[in-house]
Amino acid sequence: MKTLIQNYTSTLSTEPMYIHRCLIEAGEEAVLWSNPNQSAFDTFDFTKPDLFISHFKFLTEDIVKYLSNNKNISMVLNVTGAQQSELDMLEAMVKDDGVNVPLVFTNLYDVTNNLSAKSINLNSVYPAADMFLPTMPTPDYEIDTFVISVANNDMVREAAGSQDNYHIASLGGQGQEEEYYDMLLDISSAASLYHKYKKVVLADDINVVTSQLLFDSLLRSQKVNINVPEEQQKLLDEILATIFIEGDGDDKDLRKMLKGQIKRRHNCFRRVARLFKLIKSSDISNKLEKI
């Protein structure tokens, strides 16, 4: 099977990049479509994929037109962030244009996912730690606290206000009127900085702090605190209880136990294996599981 992945990488996710890399590591044919100016018709004609993976926000009329005339190509879409009305429109498009869509999936958890599908298969594929993120050279320093958010909020101010030395990073602050942050990062660049701090504080909405950010930071940091609005604390507890199993592994140290579970259960190979299992490609799924 040959897979074409559109690069829908965002400030909070490198999912398309690690899907591509995992497939390559498994010995599968995969192409990452990164040039947004490249024609959809030229891209599909050149790569001749069997499977196309993208995000619903990146879907264009040309892509739909090409796939409606080439039903041998399956399309799998990430619908994280979609409103119910947008999913309804997507279902109508699949029906009216005859596009082959065996699956759409969301990175949200059951307790935070409000989407429901009538005629297409909707499943969850949780975020993962990207095992391929490089650690870039950085100045040699150690600071007490690293506060990370997408937007300025009371939790950021509270976390920073109680510390003598800290940095605040925004994963999406560009264009905001108030530049509350010390540095503007994305999920990739943050990976080089976690180990520079004694404590990392994730302070934002529940969908931000339980994104790929959670797994990357827990894997690479000395200590992580997770702060959400008070009304979301119960949901956060449910999500953490779902993804982490108490006593899983021999290590009694909580930090080491969580890192071990991320390495074994929440790495990108496991997530891509689940994705291909859901689309009934058991051979590829098994290869990824073995890795």
PDB file of C-alpha atoms in Angstrom:
ATOM      1  CA  MET A   1       0.000   0.000   0.000  1.00  0.00           C
ATOM      2  CA  LYS A   2       1.257   3.475  -0.880  1.00  0.00           C
ATOM      3  CA  THR A   3       0.174   6.300   1.424  1.00  0.00           C
ATOM      4  CA  LEU A   4       0.084  10.030   0.689  1.00  0.00           C
ATOM      5  CA  ILE A   5      -0.031  12.199   3.840  1.00  0.00           C
ATOM      6  CA  GLN A   6      -0.870  15.869   3.589  1.00  0.00           C
ATOM      7  CA  ASN A   7       1.229  17.852   6.057  1.00  0.00           C
ATOM      8  CA  TYR A   8      -1.385  19.292   8.423  1.00  0.00           C
ATOM      9  CA  THR A   9       1.156  19.840  11.226  1.00  0.00           C
ATOM     10  CA  SER A  10       0.049  22.528  13.697  1.00  0.00           C
ATOM     11  CA  THR A  11       1.460  24.261  16.761  1.00  0.00           C
ATOM     12  CA  LEU A  12       0.051  21.399  18.881  1.00  0.00           C
ATOM     13  CA  SER A  13       0.560  18.357  16.661  1.00  0.00           C
ATOM     14  CA  THR A  14       3.168  16.733  14.442  1.00  0.00           C
ATOM     15  CA  GLU A  15       0.839  13.832  13.639  1.00  0.00           C
ATOM     16  CA  PRO A  16       1.240  13.840   9.830  1.00  0.00           C
ATOM     17  CA  MET A  17       5.018  13.955  10.151  1.00  0.00           C
ATOM     18  CA  TYR A  18       5.189  11.011  12.559  1.00  0.00           C
ATOM     19  CA  ILE A  19       2.672   8.997  10.527  1.00  0.00           C
ATOM     20  CA  HIS A  20       4.986   9.407   7.535  1.00  0.00           C
ATOM     21  CA  ARG A  21       8.126   8.553   9.504  1.00  0.00           C
ATOM     22  CA  CYS A  22       6.552   5.515  11.196  1.00  0.00           C
ATOM     23  CA  LEU A  23       5.472   4.099   7.835  1.00  0.00           C
ATOM     24  CA  ILE A  24       8.953   4.619   6.391  1.00  0.00           C
ATOM     25  CA  GLU A  25      10.502   2.897   9.435  1.00  0.00           C
ATOM     26  CA  ALA A  26       8.117  -0.029   8.853  1.00  0.00           C
ATOM     27  CA  GLY A  27       9.330  -0.342   5.248  1.00  0.00           C
ATOM     28  CA  GLU A  28       6.111   0.983   3.718  1.00  0.00           C
ATOM     29  CA  GLU A  29       5.755   3.399   0.803  1.00  0.00           C
ATOM     30  CA  ALA A  30       4.749   6.821   2.083  1.00  0.00           C
ATOM     31  CA  VAL A  31       4.954  10.385   0.735  1.00  0.00           C
ATOM     32  CA  LEU A  32       4.559  13.583   2.772  1.00  0.00           C
ATOM     33  CA  TRP A  33       2.813  16.342   0.795  1.00  0.00           C
ATOM     34  CA  SER A  34       4.288  19.490   2.346  1.00  0.00           C
ATOM     35  CA  ASN A  35       4.094  22.079  -0.421  1.00  0.00           C
ATOM     36  CA  PRO A  36       0.728  23.894  -0.138  1.00  0.00           C
ATOM     37  CA  ASN A  37       1.227  25.445  -3.574  1.00  0.00           C
ATOM     38  CA  GLN A  38       1.574  22.081  -5.277  1.00  0.00           C
ATOM     39  CA  SER A  39      -1.449  21.160  -7.380  1.00  0.00           C
ATOM     40  CA  ALA A  40      -3.647  18.414  -5.982  1.00  0.00           C
ATOM     41  CA  PHE A  41      -4.020  16.866  -9.438  1.00  0.00           C
ATOM     42  CA  ASP A  42      -0.246  16.868  -9.991  1.00  0.00           C
ATOM     43  CA  THR A  43       0.399  15.457  -6.517  1.00  0.00           C
ATOM     44  CA  PHE A  44      -2.020  12.569  -6.894  1.00  0.00           C
ATOM     45  CA  ASP A  45      -0.959  11.840 -10.471  1.00  0.00           C
ATOM     46  CA  PHE A  46       2.701  11.752  -9.457  1.00  0.00           C
ATOM     47  CA  THR A  47       2.412   9.721  -6.245  1.00  0.00           C
ATOM     48  CA  LYS A  48      -0.445   7.385  -7.311  1.00  0.00           C
ATOM     49  CA  PRO A  49      -1.418   6.562  -3.707  1.00  0.00           C
ATOM     50  CA  ASP A  50      -3.772   3.866  -2.474  1.00  0.00           C
ATOM     51  CA  LEU A  51      -4.501   5.835   0.700  1.00  0.00           C
ATOM     52  CA  PHE A  52      -4.684   9.574   1.374  1.00  0.00           C
ATOM     53  CA  ILE A  53      -4.501  10.926   4.949  1.00  0.00           C
ATOM     54  CA  SER A  54      -5.310  14.550   5.758  1.00  0.00           C
ATOM     55  CA  HIS A  55      -7.182  16.925   8.073  1.00  0.00           C
ATOM     56  CA  PHE A  56     -10.663  18.162   7.238  1.00  0.00           C
ATOM     57  CA  LYS A  57      -9.474  21.803   7.303  1.00  0.00           C
ATOM     58  CA  PHE A  58      -7.028  21.044   4.466  1.00  0.00           C
ATOM     59  CA  LEU A  59      -9.644  19.538   2.171  1.00  0.00           C
ATOM     60  CA  THR A  60     -10.048  21.468  -1.093  1.00  0.00           C
ATOM     61  CA  GLU A  61     -12.432  21.290  -4.024  1.00  0.00           C
ATOM     62  CA  ASP A  62      -9.635  19.927  -6.227  1.00  0.00           C
ATOM     63  CA  ILE A  63      -8.897  17.089  -3.779  1.00  0.00           C
ATOM     64  CA  VAL A  64     -12.571  16.166  -3.590  1.00  0.00           C
ATOM     65  CA  LYS A  65     -12.929  16.343  -7.372  1.00  0.00           C
ATOM     66  CA  TYR A  66      -9.889  14.124  -7.944  1.00  0.00           C
ATOM     67  CA  LEU A  67     -10.946  11.519  -5.380  1.00  0.00           C
ATOM     68  CA  SER A  68     -14.537  11.449  -6.609  1.00  0.00           C
ATOM     69  CA  ASN A  69     -13.167  10.386 -10.008  1.00  0.00           C
ATOM     70  CA  ASN A  70     -10.643   7.951  -8.518  1.00  0.00           C
ATOM     71  CA  LYS A  71     -12.580   5.803  -6.098  1.00  0.00           C
ATOM     72  CA  ASN A  72      -9.712   3.323  -5.829  1.00  0.00           C
ATOM     73  CA  ILE A  73      -8.011   5.862  -3.533  1.00  0.00           C
ATOM     74  CA  SER A  74      -9.254   5.808   0.070  1.00  0.00           C
ATOM     75  CA  MET A  75      -9.267   9.005   2.123  1.00  0.00           C
ATOM     76  CA  VAL A  76      -8.904   9.061   5.920  1.00  0.00           C
ATOM     77  CA  LEU A  77      -9.485  12.408   7.635  1.00  0.00           C
ATOM     78  CA  ASN A  78      -8.578  13.819  11.024  1.00  0.00           C
ATOM     79  CA  VAL A  79     -11.648  15.793  12.175  1.00  0.00           C
ATOM     80  CA  THR A  80     -10.224  17.159  15.447  1.00  0.00           C
ATOM     81  CA  GLY A  81     -11.631  20.634  16.005  1.00  0.00           C
ATOM     82  CA  ALA A  82     -14.648  20.135  13.745  1.00  0.00           C
ATOM     83  CA  GLN A  83     -18.082  21.379  14.725  1.00  0.00           C
ATOM     84  CA  GLN A  84     -21.001  18.993  14.317  1.00  0.00           C
ATOM     85  CA  SER A  85     -22.251  21.062  11.370  1.00  0.00           C
ATOM     86  CA  GLU A  86     -18.873  20.640   9.643  1.00  0.00           C
ATOM     87  CA  LEU A  87     -18.950  16.870  10.140  1.00  0.00           C
ATOM     88  CA  ASP A  88     -22.501  16.808   8.758  1.00  0.00           C
ATOM     89  CA  MET A  89     -21.287  18.684   5.665  1.00  0.00           C
ATOM     90  CA  LEU A  90     -18.414  16.221   5.315  1.00  0.00           C
ATOM     91  CA  GLU A  91     -20.829  13.294   5.431  1.00  0.00           C
ATOM     92  CA  ALA A  92     -22.970  14.966   2.750  1.00  0.00           C
ATOM     93  CA  MET A  93     -19.890  15.478   0.588  1.00  0.00           C
ATOM     94  CA  VAL A  94     -18.912  11.819   0.888  1.00  0.00           C
ATOM     95  CA  LYS A  95     -22.415  10.776  -0.131  1.00  0.00           C
ATOM     96  CA  ASP A  96     -22.918  13.303  -2.954  1.00  0.00           C
ATOM     97  CA  ASP A  97     -19.441  13.098  -4.505  1.00  0.00           C
ATOM     98  CA  GLY A  98     -18.885   9.404  -3.910  1.00  0.00           C
ATOM     99  CA  VAL A  99     -15.485   9.808  -2.231  1.00  0.00           C
ATOM    100  CA  ASN A 100     -14.150   6.612  -0.663  1.00  0.00           C
ATOM    101  CA  VAL A 101     -13.813   7.478   3.071  1.00  0.00           C
ATOM    102  CA  PRO A 102     -13.464   4.335   5.215  1.00  0.00           C
ATOM    103  CA  LEU A 103     -12.719   6.331   8.366  1.00  0.00           C
ATOM    104  CA  VAL A 104     -12.587   9.745   9.996  1.00  0.00           C
ATOM    105  CA  PHE A 105     -10.948  10.121  13.387  1.00  0.00           C
ATOM    106  CA  THR A 106     -10.488  12.594  16.207  1.00  0.00           C
ATOM    107  CA  ASN A 107      -7.611  13.099  18.629  1.00  0.00           C
ATOM    108  CA  LEU A 108     -10.083  13.994  21.391  1.00  0.00           C
ATOM    109  CA  TYR A 109     -11.014  11.622  24.193  1.00  0.00           C
ATOM    110  CA  ASP A 110     -14.481  10.160  24.739  1.00  0.00           C
ATOM    111  CA  VAL A 111     -15.299  12.618  27.540  1.00  0.00           C
ATOM    112  CA  THR A 112     -14.378  15.675  25.446  1.00  0.00           C
ATOM    113  CA  ASN A 113     -15.601  14.516  22.034  1.00  0.00           C
ATOM    114  CA  ASN A 114     -19.082  15.811  21.174  1.00  0.00           C
ATOM    115  CA  LEU A 115     -19.108  14.680  17.537  1.00  0.00           C
ATOM    116  CA  SER A 116     -21.370  11.955  16.227  1.00  0.00           C
ATOM    117  CA  ALA A 117     -21.507  10.528  12.719  1.00  0.00           C
ATOM    118  CA  LYS A 118     -24.519   9.044  10.942  1.00  0.00           C
ATOM    119  CA  SER A 119     -23.106   7.435   7.821  1.00  0.00           C
ATOM    120  CA  ILE A 120     -19.309   7.357   8.153  1.00  0.00           C
ATOM    121  CA  ASN A 121     -17.060   5.532  10.586  1.00  0.00           C
ATOM    122  CA  LEU A 122     -15.852   7.898  13.343  1.00  0.00           C
ATOM    123  CA  ASN A 123     -13.200   6.706  15.809  1.00  0.00           C
ATOM    124  CA  SER A 124     -10.701   8.133  18.294  1.00  0.00           C
ATOM    125  CA  VAL A 125      -6.955   8.011  17.708  1.00  0.00           C
ATOM    126  CA  TYR A 126      -5.373   9.703  20.696  1.00  0.00           C
ATOM    127  CA  PRO A 127      -2.337  12.008  20.444  1.00  0.00           C
ATOM    128  CA  ALA A 128       1.097  10.457  20.993  1.00  0.00           C
ATOM    129  CA  ALA A 129       4.641  11.268  21.971  1.00  0.00           C
ATOM    130  CA  ASP A 130       6.569  11.985  18.785  1.00  0.00           C
ATOM    131  CA  MET A 131       9.660   9.801  19.193  1.00  0.00           C
ATOM    132  CA  PHE A 132      11.357  11.521  16.238  1.00  0.00           C
ATOM    133  CA  LEU A 133      11.428  15.110  17.493  1.00  0.00           C
ATOM    134  CA  PRO A 134      15.077  16.247  17.514  1.00  0.00           C
ATOM    135  CA  THR A 135      16.666  18.065  20.422  1.00  0.00           C
ATOM    136  CA  MET A 136      18.264  21.146  18.928  1.00  0.00           C
ATOM    137  CA  PRO A 137      21.327  22.867  20.449  1.00  0.00           C
ATOM    138  CA  THR A 138      20.311  25.409  23.120  1.00  0.00           C
ATOM    139  CA  PRO A 139      22.174  27.566  25.656  1.00  0.00           C
ATOM    140  CA  ASP A 140      23.236  25.780  28.831  1.00  0.00           C
ATOM    141  CA  TYR A 141      20.888  26.881  31.636  1.00  0.00           C
ATOM    142  CA  GLU A 142      18.488  25.571  34.292  1.00  0.00           C
ATOM    143  CA  ILE A 143      15.476  27.569  35.442  1.00  0.00           C
ATOM    144  CA  ASP A 144      12.826  26.620  37.989  1.00  0.00           C
ATOM    145  CA  THR A 145       9.616  26.804  35.952  1.00  0.00           C
ATOM    146  CA  PHE A 146       8.489  26.644  32.321  1.00  0.00           C
ATOM    147  CA  VAL A 147       4.847  27.733  31.912  1.00  0.00           C
ATOM    148  CA  ILE A 148       3.240  26.725  28.605  1.00  0.00           C
ATOM    149  CA  SER A 149      -0.127  27.820  27.212  1.00  0.00           C
ATOM    150  CA  VAL A 150      -1.800  28.806  23.969  1.00  0.00           C
ATOM    151  CA  ALA A 151      -3.318  32.017  25.313  1.00  0.00           C
ATOM    152  CA  ASN A 152      -2.924  34.270  28.337  1.00  0.00           C
ATOM    153  CA  ASN A 153      -5.116  33.216  31.264  1.00  0.00           C
ATOM    154  CA  ASP A 154      -5.385  33.326  35.053  1.00  0.00           C
ATOM    155  CA  MET A 155      -3.614  29.960  35.416  1.00  0.00           C
ATOM    156  CA  VAL A 156      -0.548  31.268  33.585  1.00  0.00           C
ATOM    157  CA  ARG A 157      -0.376  34.346  35.799  1.00  0.00           C
ATOM    158  CA  GLU A 158      -0.856  32.244  38.945  1.00  0.00           C
ATOM    159  CA  ALA A 159       1.842  29.720  37.972  1.00  0.00           C
ATOM    160  CA  ALA A 160       4.329  32.461  37.102  1.00  0.00           C
ATOM    161  CA  GLY A 161       3.476  34.688  40.040  1.00  0.00           C
ATOM    162  CA  SER A 162       4.461  32.067  42.609  1.00  0.00           C
ATOM    163  CA  GLN A 163       7.963  31.556  41.158  1.00  0.00           C
ATOM    164  CA  ASP A 164      11.202  33.502  41.525  1.00  0.00           C
ATOM    165  CA  ASN A 165      12.497  32.577  38.062  1.00  0.00           C
ATOM    166  CA  TYR A 166      10.483  31.287  35.155  1.00  0.00           C
ATOM    167  CA  HIS A 167       9.832  31.468  31.440  1.00  0.00           C
ATOM    168  CA  ILE A 168       6.410  31.658  29.818  1.00  0.00           C
ATOM    169  CA  ALA A 169       5.992  30.091  26.382  1.00  0.00           C
ATOM    170  CA  SER A 170       3.033  30.472  24.058  1.00  0.00           C
ATOM    171  CA  LEU A 171       2.116  27.825  21.519  1.00  0.00           C
ATOM    172  CA  GLY A 172       0.035  30.162  19.411  1.00  0.00           C
ATOM    173  CA  GLY A 173       0.459  33.649  20.792  1.00  0.00           C
ATOM    174  CA  GLN A 174       1.410  35.254  17.507  1.00  0.00           C
ATOM    175  CA  GLY A 175      -1.007  38.030  16.618  1.00  0.00           C
ATOM    176  CA  GLN A 176      -2.367  38.418  20.156  1.00  0.00           C
ATOM    177  CA  GLU A 177      -2.653  42.027  21.302  1.00  0.00           C
ATOM    178  CA  GLU A 178      -0.929  41.318  24.622  1.00  0.00           C
ATOM    179  CA  GLU A 179       2.418  39.571  24.302  1.00  0.00           C
ATOM    180  CA  TYR A 180       2.390  37.886  27.703  1.00  0.00           C
ATOM    181  CA  TYR A 181       5.062  35.334  26.821  1.00  0.00           C
ATOM    182  CA  ASP A 182       8.858  35.232  26.872  1.00  0.00           C
ATOM    183  CA  MET A 183       9.048  32.976  23.843  1.00  0.00           C
ATOM    184  CA  LEU A 184       6.797  31.841  21.010  1.00  0.00           C
ATOM    185  CA  LEU A 185       7.111  28.119  20.268  1.00  0.00           C
ATOM    186  CA  ASP A 186       5.384  25.203  18.598  1.00  0.00           C
ATOM    187  CA  ILE A 187       5.217  21.567  19.664  1.00  0.00           C
ATOM    188  CA  SER A 188       8.432  20.751  17.780  1.00  0.00           C
ATOM    189  CA  SER A 189      10.631  23.541  19.132  1.00  0.00           C
ATOM    190  CA  ALA A 190       9.386  23.023  22.702  1.00  0.00           C
ATOM    191  CA  ALA A 191      10.924  19.536  22.680  1.00  0.00           C
ATOM    192  CA  SER A 192      14.414  21.038  22.909  1.00  0.00           C
ATOM    193  CA  LEU A 193      13.603  23.018  26.067  1.00  0.00           C
ATOM    194  CA  TYR A 194      11.661  20.780  28.491  1.00  0.00           C
ATOM    195  CA  HIS A 195      14.796  19.404  30.156  1.00  0.00           C
ATOM    196  CA  LYS A 196      16.085  22.924  30.890  1.00  0.00           C
ATOM    197  CA  TYR A 197      13.534  23.419  33.676  1.00  0.00           C
ATOM    198  CA  LYS A 198      12.942  21.817  37.069  1.00  0.00           C
ATOM    199  CA  LYS A 199       9.189  21.966  36.487  1.00  0.00           C
ATOM    200  CA  VAL A 200       6.954  22.352  33.435  1.00  0.00           C
ATOM    201  CA  VAL A 201       3.435  23.751  33.939  1.00  0.00           C
ATOM    202  CA  LEU A 202       0.798  23.179  31.254  1.00  0.00           C
ATOM    203  CA  ALA A 203      -1.821  25.863  31.908  1.00  0.00           C
ATOM    204  CA  ASP A 204      -4.735  26.065  29.482  1.00  0.00           C
ATOM    205  CA  ASP A 205      -7.984  24.516  28.273  1.00  0.00           C
ATOM    206  CA  ILE A 206      -8.314  20.746  28.645  1.00  0.00           C
ATOM    207  CA  ASN A 207      -8.027  20.129  24.895  1.00  0.00           C
ATOM    208  CA  VAL A 208      -4.676  21.921  24.902  1.00  0.00           C
ATOM    209  CA  VAL A 209      -3.111  20.246  27.941  1.00  0.00           C
ATOM    210  CA  THR A 210      -4.203  16.732  26.858  1.00  0.00           C
ATOM    211  CA  SER A 211      -2.952  17.117  23.290  1.00  0.00           C
ATOM    212  CA  GLN A 212       0.421  15.826  22.062  1.00  0.00           C
ATOM    213  CA  LEU A 213       1.840  18.437  24.434  1.00  0.00           C
ATOM    214  CA  LEU A 214       0.986  16.173  27.389  1.00  0.00           C
ATOM    215  CA  PHE A 215       2.903  13.143  26.119  1.00  0.00           C
ATOM    216  CA  ASP A 216       5.921  15.032  24.772  1.00  0.00           C
ATOM    217  CA  SER A 217       6.342  17.069  27.960  1.00  0.00           C
ATOM    218  CA  LEU A 218       5.899  14.125  30.348  1.00  0.00           C
ATOM    219  CA  LEU A 219       8.437  12.098  28.394  1.00  0.00           C
ATOM    220  CA  ARG A 220      11.092  14.828  28.250  1.00  0.00           C
ATOM    221  CA  SER A 221      10.635  16.816  31.485  1.00  0.00           C
ATOM    222  CA  GLN A 222      11.802  16.409  35.063  1.00  0.00           C
ATOM    223  CA  LYS A 223       8.346  17.237  36.455  1.00  0.00           C
ATOM    224  CA  VAL A 224       5.028  18.294  34.908  1.00  0.00           C
ATOM    225  CA  ASN A 225       2.057  20.040  36.522  1.00  0.00           C
ATOM    226  CA  ILE A 226      -1.234  20.258  34.627  1.00  0.00           C
ATOM    227  CA  ASN A 227      -3.542  23.192  35.336  1.00  0.00           C
ATOM    228  CA  VAL A 228      -7.023  23.484  33.810  1.00  0.00           C
ATOM    229  CA  PRO A 229     -10.035  25.636  34.743  1.00  0.00           C
ATOM    230  CA  GLU A 230     -11.735  24.349  37.895  1.00  0.00           C
ATOM    231  CA  GLU A 231     -14.831  23.214  35.991  1.00  0.00           C
ATOM    232  CA  GLN A 232     -12.641  20.966  33.775  1.00  0.00           C
ATOM    233  CA  GLN A 233     -10.712  19.233  36.580  1.00  0.00           C
ATOM    234  CA  LYS A 234     -13.084  16.256  36.728  1.00  0.00           C
ATOM    235  CA  LEU A 235     -12.750  15.725  32.971  1.00  0.00           C
ATOM    236  CA  LEU A 236      -8.959  15.908  33.261  1.00  0.00           C
ATOM    237  CA  ASP A 237      -8.984  13.286  36.020  1.00  0.00           C
ATOM    238  CA  GLU A 238     -11.095  10.992  33.818  1.00  0.00           C
ATOM    239  CA  ILE A 239      -8.761  11.383  30.846  1.00  0.00           C
ATOM    240  CA  LEU A 240      -5.634  10.730  32.908  1.00  0.00           C
ATOM    241  CA  ALA A 241      -7.276   7.663  34.460  1.00  0.00           C
ATOM    242  CA  THR A 242      -8.076   6.430  30.947  1.00  0.00           C
ATOM    243  CA  ILE A 243      -4.610   6.771  29.444  1.00  0.00           C
ATOM    244  CA  PHE A 244      -2.433   5.903  32.450  1.00  0.00           C
ATOM    245  CA  ILE A 245      -2.762   2.626  34.344  1.00  0.00           C
ATOM    246  CA  GLU A 246      -1.816   2.685  38.008  1.00  0.00           C
ATOM    247  CA  GLY A 247       0.833   0.102  38.811  1.00  0.00           C
ATOM    248  CA  ASP A 248       1.583  -0.682  35.161  1.00  0.00           C
ATOM    249  CA  GLY A 249       5.285  -1.563  35.233  1.00  0.00           C
ATOM    250  CA  ASP A 250       7.792  -2.408  37.927  1.00  0.00           C
ATOM    251  CA  ASP A 251       8.835   1.136  38.743  1.00  0.00           C
ATOM    252  CA  LYS A 252       7.325   2.595  41.943  1.00  0.00           C
ATOM    253  CA  ASP A 253       8.448   6.142  41.146  1.00  0.00           C
ATOM    254  CA  LEU A 254       5.454   7.930  39.573  1.00  0.00           C
ATOM    255  CA  ARG A 255       7.544  10.021  37.190  1.00  0.00           C
ATOM    256  CA  LYS A 256       9.440   7.014  35.892  1.00  0.00           C
ATOM    257  CA  MET A 257       6.249   4.960  35.710  1.00  0.00           C
ATOM    258  CA  LEU A 258       4.554   7.587  33.506  1.00  0.00           C
ATOM    259  CA  LYS A 259       7.590   7.879  31.244  1.00  0.00           C
ATOM    260  CA  GLY A 260       7.645   4.093  30.910  1.00  0.00           C
ATOM    261  CA  GLN A 261       3.965   3.954  29.974  1.00  0.00           C
ATOM    262  CA  ILE A 262       4.415   6.682  27.369  1.00  0.00           C
ATOM    263  CA  LYS A 263       7.326   4.786  25.823  1.00  0.00           C
ATOM    264  CA  ARG A 264       5.389   1.504  25.761  1.00  0.00           C
ATOM    265  CA  ARG A 265       1.767   2.558  25.234  1.00  0.00           C
ATOM    266  CA  HIS A 266       1.594   6.155  24.008  1.00  0.00           C
ATOM    267  CA  ASN A 267       4.339   6.423  21.409  1.00  0.00           C
ATOM    268  CA  CYS A 268       3.634   7.367  17.797  1.00  0.00           C
ATOM    269  CA  PHE A 269       4.155   3.798  16.489  1.00  0.00           C
ATOM    270  CA  ARG A 270       1.285   2.541  18.668  1.00  0.00           C
ATOM    271  CA  ARG A 271      -1.036   5.313  17.456  1.00  0.00           C
ATOM    272  CA  VAL A 272      -0.264   4.790  13.775  1.00  0.00           C
ATOM    273  CA  ALA A 273      -0.697   1.044  14.296  1.00  0.00           C
ATOM    274  CA  ARG A 274      -4.174   1.712  15.708  1.00  0.00           C
ATOM    275  CA  LEU A 275      -5.026   3.965  12.755  1.00  0.00           C
ATOM    276  CA  PHE A 276      -4.121   1.265  10.243  1.00  0.00           C
ATOM    277  CA  LYS A 277      -5.917  -1.389  12.264  1.00  0.00           C
ATOM    278  CA  LEU A 278      -9.073   0.731  12.076  1.00  0.00           C
ATOM    279  CA  ILE A 279      -8.800   0.904   8.280  1.00  0.00           C
ATOM    280  CA  LYS A 280      -8.408  -2.894   8.152  1.00  0.00           C
ATOM    281  CA  SER A 281      -4.750  -2.892   7.138  1.00  0.00           C
ATOM    282  CA  SER A 282      -3.609  -5.526   9.601  1.00  0.00           C
ATOM    283  CA  ASP A 283      -0.241  -6.252   7.937  1.00  0.00           C
ATOM    284  CA  ILE A 284       0.951  -2.662   8.338  1.00  0.00           C
ATOM    285  CA  SER A 285      -0.570  -2.413  11.807  1.00  0.00           C
ATOM    286  CA  ASN A 286       1.282  -5.544  12.945  1.00  0.00           C
ATOM    287  CA  LYS A 287       4.597  -4.232  11.569  1.00  0.00           C
ATOM    288  CA  LEU A 288       4.165  -0.997  13.517  1.00  0.00           C
ATOM    289  CA  GLU A 289       3.209  -2.843  16.704  1.00  0.00           C
ATOM    290  CA  LYS A 290       6.380  -4.939  16.480  1.00  0.00           C
ATOM    291  CA  ILE A 291       8.532  -1.828  16.152  1.00  0.00           C
TER     292      ILE A 291
END
